[in-house]
mmCIF file of C-alpha atoms in Angstrom:
data_model
loop_
_atom_site.group_PDB
_atom_site.id
_atom_site.type_symbol
_atom_site.label_atom_id
_atom_site.label_comp_id
_atom_site.label_asym_id
_atom_site.label_seq_id
_atom_site.Cartn_x
_atom_site.Cartn_y
_atom_site.Cartn_z
ATOM 1 C CA UNK V 12 9.792 12.057 10.511
ATOM 2 C CA UNK V 13 11.237 12.464 7.303
ATOM 3 C CA UNK V 14 14.811 9.612 6.969
ATOM 4 C CA UNK V 15 16.570 11.278 3.860
ATOM 5 C CA UNK V 16 19.361 9.425 3.695
ATOM 6 C CA UNK V 17 19.841 5.930 4.042
ATOM 7 C CA UNK V 18 21.249 2.849 2.260
ATOM 8 C CA UNK V 19 18.460 0.335 3.008
ATOM 9 C CA UNK V 20 18.170 -1.349 -0.636
ATOM 10 C CA UNK V 21 19.127 -4.559 -0.782
ATOM 11 C CA UNK V 22 22.538 -5.691 -2.584
ATOM 12 C CA UNK V 23 23.267 -2.722 -4.074
ATOM 13 C CA UNK V 24 26.114 -0.911 -2.457
ATOM 14 C CA UNK V 25 27.317 -1.244 0.935
ATOM 15 C CA UNK V 26 24.121 -1.065 2.524
ATOM 16 C CA UNK V 27 22.426 -4.566 3.659
ATOM 17 C CA UNK V 28 23.404 -7.700 1.101
ATOM 18 C CA UNK V 29 19.855 -9.112 1.780
ATOM 19 C CA UNK V 30 15.767 -8.405 2.185
ATOM 20 C CA UNK V 31 16.132 -9.243 6.212
ATOM 21 C CA UNK V 32 18.713 -6.427 6.366
ATOM 22 C CA UNK V 33 16.540 -4.157 4.598
ATOM 23 C CA UNK V 34 13.116 -5.512 6.965
ATOM 24 C CA UNK V 35 15.517 -5.034 9.673
ATOM 25 C CA UNK V 36 16.020 -1.504 9.199
ATOM 26 C CA UNK V 37 12.742 -0.493 8.254
ATOM 27 C CA UNK V 38 11.922 -1.667 12.067
ATOM 28 C CA UNK V 39 14.774 -0.320 13.268
ATOM 29 C CA UNK V 40 13.019 3.653 11.502
ATOM 30 C CA UNK V 41 10.092 3.122 12.521
ATOM 31 C CA UNK V 42 10.094 2.141 16.221
ATOM 32 C CA UNK V 43 13.393 5.892 16.593
ATOM 33 C CA UNK V 44 9.898 7.595 14.561
ATOM 34 C CA UNK V 45 10.506 7.575 10.984
ATOM 35 C CA UNK V 46 7.703 8.195 8.921
ATOM 36 C CA UNK V 47 9.668 7.863 5.343
ATOM 37 C CA UNK V 48 13.016 6.536 4.382
ATOM 38 C CA UNK V 49 14.095 7.646 1.002
ATOM 39 C CA UNK V 50 16.763 5.341 -0.336
ATOM 40 C CA UNK V 51 19.950 6.374 -1.914
ATOM 41 C CA UNK V 52 22.144 3.564 -2.556
ATOM 42 C CA UNK V 53 25.708 4.438 -3.840
ATOM 43 C CA UNK V 54 25.960 5.566 -8.177
ATOM 44 C CA UNK V 55 29.940 5.805 -8.151
ATOM 45 C CA UNK V 56 32.357 3.735 -9.727
ATOM 46 C CA UNK V 57 33.135 0.934 -7.576
ATOM 47 C CA UNK V 58 29.282 0.083 -7.536
ATOM 48 C CA UNK V 59 28.476 -2.092 -10.994
ATOM 49 C CA UNK V 60 24.280 -1.212 -10.687
ATOM 50 C CA UNK V 61 23.152 1.958 -12.384
ATOM 51 C CA UNK V 62 20.072 4.020 -11.748
ATOM 52 C CA UNK V 63 18.061 1.336 -13.498
ATOM 53 C CA UNK V 64 18.173 -0.806 -10.959
ATOM 54 C CA UNK V 65 16.720 1.251 -8.085
ATOM 55 C CA UNK V 66 13.834 1.829 -9.051
ATOM 56 C CA UNK V 67 12.921 -2.186 -9.061
ATOM 57 C CA UNK V 68 14.909 -2.349 -6.329
ATOM 58 C CA UNK V 69 12.321 0.061 -4.516
ATOM 59 C CA UNK V 70 9.761 -1.635 -4.802
ATOM 60 C CA UNK V 71 10.612 -4.888 -4.258
ATOM 61 C CA UNK V 72 11.475 -3.262 0.021
ATOM 62 C CA UNK V 73 8.298 -1.952 -0.536
ATOM 63 C CA UNK V 74 6.596 -4.969 -0.840
ATOM 64 C CA UNK V 75 8.269 -6.668 1.982
ATOM 65 C CA UNK V 76 7.612 -4.463 3.746
ATOM 66 C CA UNK V 77 4.294 -3.764 3.299
ATOM 67 C CA UNK V 78 4.022 -7.554 3.750
ATOM 68 C CA UNK V 79 5.672 -7.606 7.245
ATOM 69 C CA UNK V 80 2.483 -4.769 8.036
ATOM 70 C CA UNK V 81 5.519 -1.874 8.590
ATOM 71 C CA UNK V 82 3.462 1.620 8.110
ATOM 72 C CA UNK V 83 6.916 3.450 6.182
ATOM 73 C CA UNK V 84 6.791 5.427 2.659
ATOM 74 C CA UNK V 85 9.784 4.323 1.261
ATOM 75 C CA UNK V 86 10.792 6.647 -1.405
ATOM 76 C CA UNK V 87 13.575 6.616 -4.628
ATOM 77 C CA UNK V 88 17.115 8.716 -4.508
ATOM 78 C CA UNK V 89 20.458 8.270 -4.608
ATOM 79 C CA UNK V 90 23.220 9.307 -3.180
ATOM 80 C CA UNK V 91 25.750 10.576 -6.647
ATOM 81 C CA UNK V 92 29.640 10.313 -6.459
ATOM 82 C CA UNK V 93 30.541 13.939 -8.019
ATOM 83 C CA UNK V 94 32.646 12.464 -10.713
ATOM 84 C CA UNK V 95 29.300 10.807 -12.186
ATOM 85 C CA UNK V 96 27.961 14.204 -12.428
ATOM 86 C CA UNK V 97 29.052 15.380 -15.465
ATOM 87 C CA UNK V 98 28.504 11.962 -17.659
ATOM 88 C CA UNK V 99 24.860 10.905 -16.956
ATOM 89 C CA UNK V 100 22.932 12.833 -18.519
ATOM 90 C CA UNK V 101 19.293 14.695 -17.559
ATOM 91 C CA UNK V 102 17.514 11.190 -17.901
ATOM 92 C CA UNK V 103 19.815 9.636 -15.963
ATOM 93 C CA UNK V 104 19.826 12.446 -13.631
ATOM 94 C CA UNK V 105 15.962 12.674 -13.191
ATOM 95 C CA UNK V 106 15.816 9.169 -12.317
ATOM 96 C CA UNK V 107 18.888 9.951 -9.640
ATOM 97 C CA UNK V 108 16.732 13.086 -7.580
ATOM 98 C CA UNK V 109 15.298 12.230 -4.444
ATOM 99 C CA UNK V 110 11.545 10.863 -4.952
ATOM 100 C CA UNK V 111 9.701 14.394 -6.845
ATOM 101 C CA UNK V 112 11.680 16.922 -7.391
ATOM 102 C CA UNK V 113 14.960 17.865 -8.430
ATOM 103 C CA UNK V 114 17.539 17.807 -5.512
ATOM 104 C CA UNK V 115 20.015 15.701 -6.033
ATOM 105 C CA UNK V 116 22.306 14.185 -2.866
ATOM 106 C CA UNK V 117 26.268 14.705 -4.617
ATOM 107 C CA UNK V 118 28.486 12.247 -1.853
ATOM 108 C CA UNK V 119 31.358 14.624 -0.148
ATOM 109 C CA UNK V 120 34.263 12.341 -0.344
ATOM 110 C CA UNK V 121 35.643 10.961 2.899
ATOM 111 C CA UNK V 122 39.183 12.784 2.180
ATOM 112 C CA UNK V 123 40.232 15.201 -1.323
ATOM 113 C CA UNK V 124 38.534 16.801 -2.746
ATOM 114 C CA UNK V 125 38.396 15.932 -6.724
ATOM 115 C CA UNK V 126 39.790 18.579 -9.156
ATOM 116 C CA UNK V 127 36.690 19.708 -10.059
ATOM 117 C CA UNK V 128 34.055 19.302 -7.205
ATOM 118 C CA UNK V 129 32.692 22.578 -7.124
ATOM 119 C CA UNK V 130 32.282 23.031 -10.870
ATOM 120 C CA UNK V 131 30.267 19.469 -11.298
ATOM 121 C CA UNK V 132 27.746 20.725 -8.462
ATOM 122 C CA UNK V 133 27.563 24.273 -9.544
ATOM 123 C CA UNK V 134 27.042 22.649 -13.040
ATOM 124 C CA UNK V 135 23.747 20.861 -11.590
ATOM 125 C CA UNK V 136 22.260 24.302 -10.878
ATOM 126 C CA UNK V 137 23.418 25.204 -14.226
ATOM 127 C CA UNK V 138 21.331 22.426 -15.467
ATOM 128 C CA UNK V 139 18.234 23.186 -12.852
ATOM 129 C CA UNK V 140 19.064 20.474 -10.858
ATOM 130 C CA UNK V 141 19.499 21.634 -6.395
ATOM 131 C CA UNK V 142 22.818 19.917 -5.227
ATOM 132 C CA UNK V 143 22.185 18.575 -1.588
ATOM 133 C CA UNK V 144 26.086 17.491 -0.785
ATOM 134 C CA UNK V 145 26.076 14.679 1.717
ATOM 135 C CA UNK V 146 27.724 14.277 5.214
ATOM 136 C CA UNK V 147 30.103 17.691 3.568
ATOM 137 C CA UNK V 148 30.994 17.338 8.264
ATOM 138 C CA UNK V 149 32.543 14.006 7.607
ATOM 139 C CA UNK V 150 35.235 15.465 4.606
ATOM 140 C CA UNK V 151 38.660 16.064 5.912
ATOM 141 C CA UNK V 152 39.093 18.813 3.093
ATOM 142 C CA UNK V 153 35.492 20.554 4.586
ATOM 143 C CA UNK V 154 37.039 20.136 7.985
ATOM 144 C CA UNK V 155 40.133 21.453 7.195
ATOM 145 C CA UNK V 156 39.397 23.894 5.079
ATOM 146 C CA UNK V 157 36.011 25.420 5.975
ATOM 147 C CA UNK V 158 35.826 28.830 4.230
ATOM 148 C CA UNK V 159 35.890 26.386 0.642
ATOM 149 C CA UNK V 160 33.139 24.715 2.400
ATOM 150 C CA UNK V 161 30.785 27.909 2.960
ATOM 151 C CA UNK V 162 31.626 29.290 -0.733
ATOM 152 C CA UNK V 163 29.749 26.443 -2.063
ATOM 153 C CA UNK V 164 27.302 26.498 0.111
ATOM 154 C CA UNK V 165 26.786 30.476 0.344
ATOM 155 C CA UNK V 166 25.932 29.620 -3.953
ATOM 156 C CA UNK V 167 22.681 27.855 -2.939
ATOM 157 C CA UNK V 168 23.991 24.648 -2.575
ATOM 158 C CA UNK V 169 22.166 22.520 0.378
ATOM 159 C CA UNK V 170 23.603 20.149 2.631
ATOM 160 C CA UNK V 171 22.378 17.134 4.607
ATOM 161 C CA UNK V 172 24.419 16.718 7.893
ATOM 162 C CA UNK V 173 24.138 12.805 9.493
ATOM 163 C CA UNK V 174 22.600 12.361 12.768
ATOM 164 C CA UNK V 175 26.084 10.548 14.043
ATOM 165 C CA UNK V 176 27.632 14.016 13.775
ATOM 166 C CA UNK V 177 25.786 15.253 16.230
ATOM 167 C CA UNK V 178 26.387 12.515 18.996
ATOM 168 C CA UNK V 179 29.976 12.426 18.298
ATOM 169 C CA UNK V 180 29.946 9.901 16.904
ATOM 170 C CA UNK V 181 32.830 10.357 13.571
ATOM 171 C CA UNK V 182 34.715 11.908 16.028
ATOM 172 C CA UNK V 183 34.994 16.093 18.173
ATOM 173 C CA UNK V 184 36.964 17.384 15.322
ATOM 174 C CA UNK V 185 32.933 16.343 13.280
ATOM 175 C CA UNK V 186 31.541 17.026 16.006
ATOM 176 C CA UNK V 187 32.896 20.515 16.740
ATOM 177 C CA UNK V 188 32.219 21.719 12.368
ATOM 178 C CA UNK V 189 28.439 20.841 12.212
ATOM 179 C CA UNK V 190 27.635 22.647 15.044
ATOM 180 C CA UNK V 191 29.666 25.542 13.460
ATOM 181 C CA UNK V 192 27.326 24.738 10.206
ATOM 182 C CA UNK V 193 24.037 25.043 12.206
ATOM 183 C CA UNK V 194 25.365 28.121 14.274
ATOM 184 C CA UNK V 195 26.232 29.538 10.405
ATOM 185 C CA UNK V 196 22.033 28.161 9.493
ATOM 186 C CA UNK V 197 24.138 26.179 6.658
ATOM 187 C CA UNK V 198 21.783 22.661 7.962
ATOM 188 C CA UNK V 199 19.236 22.046 5.452
ATOM 189 C CA UNK V 200 18.312 18.462 6.874
ATOM 190 C CA UNK V 201 18.872 15.793 9.129
ATOM 191 C CA UNK V 202 19.372 12.116 7.770
ATOM 192 C CA UNK V 203 20.706 8.755 8.957
ATOM 193 C CA UNK V 204 22.964 7.877 6.832
ATOM 194 C CA UNK V 205 21.993 3.922 8.235
ATOM 195 C CA UNK V 206 23.927 0.890 6.194
ATOM 196 C CA UNK V 207 22.623 -1.456 9.094
ATOM 197 C CA UNK V 208 19.828 -2.170 11.838
ATOM 198 C CA UNK V 209 22.987 -2.330 14.312
ATOM 199 C CA UNK V 210 26.221 -0.578 13.357
ATOM 200 C CA UNK V 211 24.493 2.541 11.338
ATOM 201 C CA UNK V 212 21.241 2.209 12.034
ATOM 202 C CA UNK V 213 18.312 4.704 11.660
ATOM 203 C CA UNK V 214 17.258 7.530 13.713
ATOM 204 C CA UNK V 215 17.181 10.806 13.900
ATOM 205 C CA UNK V 216 16.005 12.891 17.301
ATOM 206 C CA UNK V 217 19.372 11.643 18.870
ATOM 207 C CA UNK V 218 21.541 13.856 17.113
ATOM 208 C CA UNK V 219 19.240 16.610 18.539
ATOM 209 C CA UNK V 220 19.305 16.254 21.916
ATOM 210 C CA UNK V 221 23.059 15.275 22.135
ATOM 211 C CA UNK V 222 24.387 18.879 20.291
ATOM 212 C CA UNK V 223 21.676 21.846 21.880
ATOM 213 C CA UNK V 224 24.294 21.383 25.088
ATOM 214 C CA UNK V 225 26.001 23.320 22.411
ATOM 215 C CA UNK V 226 23.309 24.931 20.616
ATOM 216 C CA UNK V 227 20.587 25.631 22.851
ATOM 217 C CA UNK V 228 17.040 25.244 21.149
ATOM 218 C CA UNK V 229 18.351 23.738 18.338
ATOM 219 C CA UNK V 230 16.250 20.353 19.478
ATOM 220 C CA UNK V 231 13.405 22.581 19.452
ATOM 221 C CA UNK V 232 13.218 23.114 15.746
ATOM 222 C CA UNK V 233 14.229 19.397 14.847
ATOM 223 C CA UNK V 234 11.021 19.404 13.300
ATOM 224 C CA UNK V 235 12.323 22.249 10.078
ATOM 225 C CA UNK V 236 15.649 19.457 9.679
ATOM 226 C CA UNK V 237 13.452 16.449 9.623
ATOM 227 C CA UNK V 238 9.429 16.582 8.282
ATOM 228 C CA UNK V 239 9.646 20.445 6.373
ATOM 229 C CA UNK V 240 12.801 20.269 4.789
ATOM 230 C CA UNK V 241 12.482 17.108 3.489
ATOM 231 C CA UNK V 242 9.080 17.106 2.424
ATOM 232 C CA UNK V 243 9.935 20.255 0.360
ATOM 233 C CA UNK V 244 12.513 18.359 -1.591
ATOM 234 C CA UNK V 245 11.027 15.293 -2.088
ATOM 235 C CA UNK V 246 8.474 17.461 -3.777
ATOM 236 C CA UNK V 247 10.833 19.615 -5.688
ATOM 237 C CA UNK V 248 9.576 22.687 -3.705
ATOM 238 C CA UNK V 249 11.637 25.321 -2.535
ATOM 239 C CA UNK V 250 12.919 25.174 1.280
ATOM 240 C CA UNK V 251 10.453 26.698 4.388
ATOM 241 C CA UNK V 252 11.930 29.656 5.614
ATOM 242 C CA UNK V 253 14.665 28.393 7.931
ATOM 243 C CA UNK V 254 15.151 28.888 11.771
ATOM 244 C CA UNK V 255 16.600 31.603 12.940
ATOM 245 C CA UNK V 256 20.048 29.986 14.118
ATOM 246 C CA UNK V 257 20.824 28.759 17.697
ATOM 247 C CA UNK V 258 22.942 31.005 19.303
ATOM 248 C CA UNK V 259 26.344 28.964 20.071
ATOM 249 C CA UNK V 260 26.507 28.608 24.475
ATOM 250 C CA UNK V 261 29.473 30.343 25.620
ATOM 251 C CA UNK V 262 32.642 28.356 25.947
ATOM 252 C CA UNK V 263 31.111 25.427 24.161
ATOM 253 C CA UNK V 264 32.479 24.722 21.161
ATOM 254 C CA UNK V 265 36.489 24.899 22.842
ATOM 255 C CA UNK V 266 34.285 21.827 24.785
ATOM 256 C CA UNK V 267 33.730 19.441 22.054
ATOM 257 C CA UNK V 268 37.337 17.868 22.361
ATOM 258 C CA UNK V 269 38.435 16.351 19.423
ATOM 259 C CA UNK V 270 39.249 12.639 18.819
ATOM 260 C CA UNK V 271 40.342 10.901 15.921
ATOM 261 C CA UNK V 272 38.316 11.374 12.739
ATOM 262 C CA UNK V 273 36.915 8.454 11.660
ATOM 263 C CA UNK V 274 34.684 7.468 8.245
ATOM 264 C CA UNK V 275 32.731 4.519 10.671
#
């Protein structure tokens, strides 16, 4: 499996503080069946490290993983705040793409959307990039206005859903909109958004097993969301044909009882 969204680089954002924490995350990822980890540190105003810090940090973690005998691929990427997109030139954007392609992971804010959020995302497309919204299911503005989210996605914007959203880790409302996104055929990828080895660990499979009770057949499609689609993104290729969206089990979504929304 390929984990397209992780905060595994030490000291760059709210991921591990040191290299030991990074190695612990990689061990956890390997144990969960992940073969490739994409390092996507935050690129936004509250973190001082810029795009130029990512490449050397990836090499440092790669070398440490090799020394520990961990056979995982570690690929560079970033999670870019929409508020910064307009200020980044093409050279900077190229360094922030996922792998070797022109797919860019754009952070969905947890509460209110910036005024020009959609315009910034669509501008990326005009500049020749493929925006991928990170965890849109955890954005309160989208939870409250699915029509707005659908309007953005119907214009060719991709999504990367957090596996924990499928299990209910972030509450019932998040899990319910996650199921809706799958049923509508809007999900392009499932990633862990892991930040450490314990509280926010790597791992993708559990999300499919959990949501299969609501969307029968989803677990059997896990390879597309965790290997085939992310591999295409990293290579800069078109996504392979999406599997047929699973049909909701009758009455299943109504049993997803909302709980307090949580960011953690």
